[in-house]
Coordinates of C-alpha atoms in Angstrom, one line a residue:
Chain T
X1 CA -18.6 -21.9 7.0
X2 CA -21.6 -22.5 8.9
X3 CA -20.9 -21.7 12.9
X4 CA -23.5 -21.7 16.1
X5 CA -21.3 -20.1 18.5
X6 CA -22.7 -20.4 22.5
X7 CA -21.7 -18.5 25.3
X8 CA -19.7 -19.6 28.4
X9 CA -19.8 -22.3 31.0
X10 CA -22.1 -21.0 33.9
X11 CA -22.1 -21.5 37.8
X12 CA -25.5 -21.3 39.0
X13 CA -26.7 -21.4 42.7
X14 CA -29.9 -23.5 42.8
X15 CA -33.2 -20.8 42.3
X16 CA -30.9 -18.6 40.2
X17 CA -31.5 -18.3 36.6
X18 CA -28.9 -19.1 33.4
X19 CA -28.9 -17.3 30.2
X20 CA -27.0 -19.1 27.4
X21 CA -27.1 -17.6 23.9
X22 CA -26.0 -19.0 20.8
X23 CA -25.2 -16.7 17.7
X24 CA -25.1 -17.9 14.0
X25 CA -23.3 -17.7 11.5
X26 CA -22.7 -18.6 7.8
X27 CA -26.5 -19.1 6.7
X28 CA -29.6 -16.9 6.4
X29 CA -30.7 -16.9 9.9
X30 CA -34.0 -16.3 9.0
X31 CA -34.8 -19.1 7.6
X32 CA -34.3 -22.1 10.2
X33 CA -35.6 -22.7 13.4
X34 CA -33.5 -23.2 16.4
X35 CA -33.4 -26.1 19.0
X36 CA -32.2 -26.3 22.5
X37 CA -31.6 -29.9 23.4
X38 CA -29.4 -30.7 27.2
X39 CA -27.3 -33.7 28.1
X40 CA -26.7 -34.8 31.9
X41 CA -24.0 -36.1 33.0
X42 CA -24.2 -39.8 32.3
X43 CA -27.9 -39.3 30.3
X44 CA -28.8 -39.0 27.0
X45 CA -29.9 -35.7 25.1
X46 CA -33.0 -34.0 25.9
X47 CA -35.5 -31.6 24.2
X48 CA -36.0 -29.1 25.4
X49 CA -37.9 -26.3 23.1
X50 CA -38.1 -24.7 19.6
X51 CA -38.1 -21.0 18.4
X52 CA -39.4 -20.4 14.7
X53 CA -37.5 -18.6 12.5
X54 CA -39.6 -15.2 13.2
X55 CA -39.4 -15.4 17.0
X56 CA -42.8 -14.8 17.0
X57 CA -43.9 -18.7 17.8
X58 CA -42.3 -21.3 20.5
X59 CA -42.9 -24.0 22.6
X60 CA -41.5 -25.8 25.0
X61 CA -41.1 -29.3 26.4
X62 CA -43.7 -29.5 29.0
X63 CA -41.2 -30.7 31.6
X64 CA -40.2 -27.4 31.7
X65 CA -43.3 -25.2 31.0
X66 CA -43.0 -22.0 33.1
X67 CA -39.0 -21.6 33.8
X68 CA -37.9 -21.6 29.7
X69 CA -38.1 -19.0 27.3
X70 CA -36.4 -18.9 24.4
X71 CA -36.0 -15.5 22.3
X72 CA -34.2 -14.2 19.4
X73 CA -32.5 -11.3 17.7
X74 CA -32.7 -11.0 14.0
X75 CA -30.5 -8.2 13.9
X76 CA -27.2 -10.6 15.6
X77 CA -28.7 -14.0 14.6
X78 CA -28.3 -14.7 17.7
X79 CA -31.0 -16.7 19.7
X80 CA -31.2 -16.6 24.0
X81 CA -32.5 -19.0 26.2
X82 CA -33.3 -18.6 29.9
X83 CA -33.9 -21.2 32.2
X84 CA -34.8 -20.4 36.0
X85 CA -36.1 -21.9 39.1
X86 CA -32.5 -24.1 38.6
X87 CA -31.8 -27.1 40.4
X88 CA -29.2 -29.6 40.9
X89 CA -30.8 -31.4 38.4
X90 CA -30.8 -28.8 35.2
X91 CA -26.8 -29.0 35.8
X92 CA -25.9 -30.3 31.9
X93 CA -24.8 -29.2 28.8
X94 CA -26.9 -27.2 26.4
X95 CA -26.9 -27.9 22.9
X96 CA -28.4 -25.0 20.5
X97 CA -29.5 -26.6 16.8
X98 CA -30.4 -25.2 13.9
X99 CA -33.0 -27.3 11.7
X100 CA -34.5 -26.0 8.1
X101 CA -38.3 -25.9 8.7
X102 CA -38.5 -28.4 5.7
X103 CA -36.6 -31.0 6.9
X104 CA -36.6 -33.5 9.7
X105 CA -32.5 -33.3 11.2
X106 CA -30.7 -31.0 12.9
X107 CA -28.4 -29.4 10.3
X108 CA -25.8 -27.7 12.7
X109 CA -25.1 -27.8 16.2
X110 CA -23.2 -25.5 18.9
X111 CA -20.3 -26.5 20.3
X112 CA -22.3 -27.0 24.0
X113 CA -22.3 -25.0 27.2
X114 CA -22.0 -26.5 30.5
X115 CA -24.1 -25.4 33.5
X116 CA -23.6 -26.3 36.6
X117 CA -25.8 -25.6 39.7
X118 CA -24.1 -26.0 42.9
X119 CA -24.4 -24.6 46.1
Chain Q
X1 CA -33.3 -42.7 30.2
X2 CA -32.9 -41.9 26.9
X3 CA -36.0 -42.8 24.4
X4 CA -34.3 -44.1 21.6
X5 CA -31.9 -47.2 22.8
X6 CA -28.4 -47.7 21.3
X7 CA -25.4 -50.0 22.6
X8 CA -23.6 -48.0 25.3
X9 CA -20.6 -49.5 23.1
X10 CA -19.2 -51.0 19.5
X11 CA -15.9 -52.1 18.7
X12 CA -14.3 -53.3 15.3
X13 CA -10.6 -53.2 14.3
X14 CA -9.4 -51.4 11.0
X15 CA -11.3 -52.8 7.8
X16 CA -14.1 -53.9 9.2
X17 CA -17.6 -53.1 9.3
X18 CA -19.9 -52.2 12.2
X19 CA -23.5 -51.6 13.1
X20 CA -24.9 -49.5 15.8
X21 CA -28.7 -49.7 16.4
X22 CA -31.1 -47.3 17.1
X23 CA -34.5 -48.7 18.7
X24 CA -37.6 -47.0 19.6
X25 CA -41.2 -47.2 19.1
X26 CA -44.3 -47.0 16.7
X27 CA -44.5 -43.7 17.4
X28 CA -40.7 -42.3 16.0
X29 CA -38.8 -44.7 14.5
X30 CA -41.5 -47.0 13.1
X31 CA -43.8 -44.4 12.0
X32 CA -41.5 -41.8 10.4
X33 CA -38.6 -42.3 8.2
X34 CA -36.9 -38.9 9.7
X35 CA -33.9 -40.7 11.8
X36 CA -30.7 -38.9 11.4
X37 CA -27.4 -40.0 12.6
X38 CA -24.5 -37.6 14.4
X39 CA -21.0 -38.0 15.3
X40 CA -19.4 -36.1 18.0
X41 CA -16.1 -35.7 19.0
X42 CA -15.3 -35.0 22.4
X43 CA -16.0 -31.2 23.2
X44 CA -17.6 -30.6 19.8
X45 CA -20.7 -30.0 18.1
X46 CA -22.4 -33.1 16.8
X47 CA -22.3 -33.4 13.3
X48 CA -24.7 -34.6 10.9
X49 CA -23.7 -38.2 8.9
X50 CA -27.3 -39.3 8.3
X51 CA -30.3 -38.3 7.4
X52 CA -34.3 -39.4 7.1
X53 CA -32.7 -43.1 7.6
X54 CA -30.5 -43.7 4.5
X55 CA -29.1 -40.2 3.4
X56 CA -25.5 -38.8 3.3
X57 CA -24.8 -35.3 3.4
X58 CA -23.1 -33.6 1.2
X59 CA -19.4 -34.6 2.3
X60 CA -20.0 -37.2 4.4
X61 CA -17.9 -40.3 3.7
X62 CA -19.9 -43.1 1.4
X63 CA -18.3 -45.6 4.4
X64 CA -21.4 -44.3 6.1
X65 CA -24.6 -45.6 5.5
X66 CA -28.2 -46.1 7.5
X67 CA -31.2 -48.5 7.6
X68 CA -34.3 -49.3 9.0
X69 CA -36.6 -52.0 10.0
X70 CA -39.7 -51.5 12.3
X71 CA -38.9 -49.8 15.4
X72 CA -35.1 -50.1 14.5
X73 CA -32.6 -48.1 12.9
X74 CA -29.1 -48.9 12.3
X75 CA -26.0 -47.3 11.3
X76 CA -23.1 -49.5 9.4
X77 CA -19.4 -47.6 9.3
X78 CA -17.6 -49.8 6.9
X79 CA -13.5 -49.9 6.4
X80 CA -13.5 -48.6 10.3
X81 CA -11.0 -46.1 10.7
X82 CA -8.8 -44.6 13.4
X83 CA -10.7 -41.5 12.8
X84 CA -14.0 -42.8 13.7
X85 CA -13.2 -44.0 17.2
X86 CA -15.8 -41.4 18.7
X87 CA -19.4 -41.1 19.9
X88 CA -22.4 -42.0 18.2
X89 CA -25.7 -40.8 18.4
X90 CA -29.4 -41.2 16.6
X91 CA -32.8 -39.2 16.8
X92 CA -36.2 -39.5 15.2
X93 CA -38.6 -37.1 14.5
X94 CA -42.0 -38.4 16.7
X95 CA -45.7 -38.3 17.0
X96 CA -46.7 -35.9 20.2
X97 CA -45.6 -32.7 22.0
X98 CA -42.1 -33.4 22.3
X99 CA -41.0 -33.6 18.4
X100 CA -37.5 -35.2 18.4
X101 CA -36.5 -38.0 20.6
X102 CA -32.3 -38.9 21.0
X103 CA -30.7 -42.0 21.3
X104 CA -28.1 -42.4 24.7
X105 CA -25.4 -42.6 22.2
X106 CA -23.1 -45.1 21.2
X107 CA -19.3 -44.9 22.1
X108 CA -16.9 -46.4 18.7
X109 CA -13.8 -48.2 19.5
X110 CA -11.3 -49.0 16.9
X111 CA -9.4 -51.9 18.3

């Protein structure tokens, strides 16, 4: 049974930085790349970056250029992304999704985490 | 705003058949045939129904089924059931920096 497991809801004060990571399971690891898409309250899903299957290639919506990095560990299948500079604004939840580098959908999904940035 | 536009909302009662439509541009939906379809349960991870327009996953209920025309892309659940009062969503595979593009989601009502 294919799983993408994330990490906790987070409290973030705005400037602080959030560190969500989403672990696999159930399918070679390896051999899809993983996407981080967001929903705000009341908007539709986001975007927000890729990581290859390697870890050795990214990129990132440009929106947020210079406050996202996505990394991953081979060894837990388990893929990280860090977003900083928060504001009010990044409060959402955070989708990690796996998609087979041949194909054009997102094969799995992660149950979500919620940030919210308050102060 | 979400890029790809869908009804905020669909209703149907038991039996009957619905369509929820997806519509974006000639640079996603009309240029590539890579729209998928996901349903998502409160609290859960979306799950795959539909893929590059027309295709079921293995699984996936034959009730379910997708189309496209130009810039639009629809979803049809037929024989509605209880069990697919829940939200809707589409995205397309696009032409630029920013690779997928998601619909705002559609919320299913079974009257």
């Amino acid at each position: 049974q294919v799983q993408l497991v994330q990490s906790g809801a987070e409290v973030k004060k705005p400037g602080a930085s959030v560190k969500i990571s989403c672990k696999a399971s159930g399918y070679t690891f390896t051999s899809y790349y993983m996407h981080w898409v967001r929903q705000a309250p009341g908007q539709g899903l986001e975007w927000m970056g890729i990581i290859n299957p390697n870890g050795d290639y990214t990129t990132y919506a440009q929106k947020f250029q210079g406050r996202f990095i996505l990394t991953r560990d081979t060894s837990t299948s388990t893929v990280y992304m860090d977003l900083s500079s928060l504001t009010f604004d990044d409060s959402a939840v955070y989708y990690c999704a796996s998609l087979d580098p041949r194909h054009y959908y997102f094969d799995w999904w992660g149950q979500g985490t919620l940030v919210t940035v308050s102060s | 705003q979400s890029a790809l536009t869908q009804p905020a909302s669909v209703s149907g009662s038991p039996g009957q058949s619905i369509t929820i439509s997806c519509t974006g541009t000639s640079s996603d939906v009309g240029m590539y045939n890579y729209v998928s379809w996901y349903q998502q349960h409160p609290g859960k991870a979306p799950k795959l129904i539909i893929f590059d327009v027309s295709n079921r996953p293995s699984g996936i209920s034959s009730r379910f089924s997708g189309s496209k025309s130009g810039n639009t892309a629809s979803l049809t659940i037929s024989g509605l059931q209880a069990e697919d009062e829940t939200d809707y969503f589409c995205t397309s595979y696009r032409l630029g920096s920013t690779p997928y593009v998601f619909g705002s989601g559609t919320r299913v009502t079974v009257l």
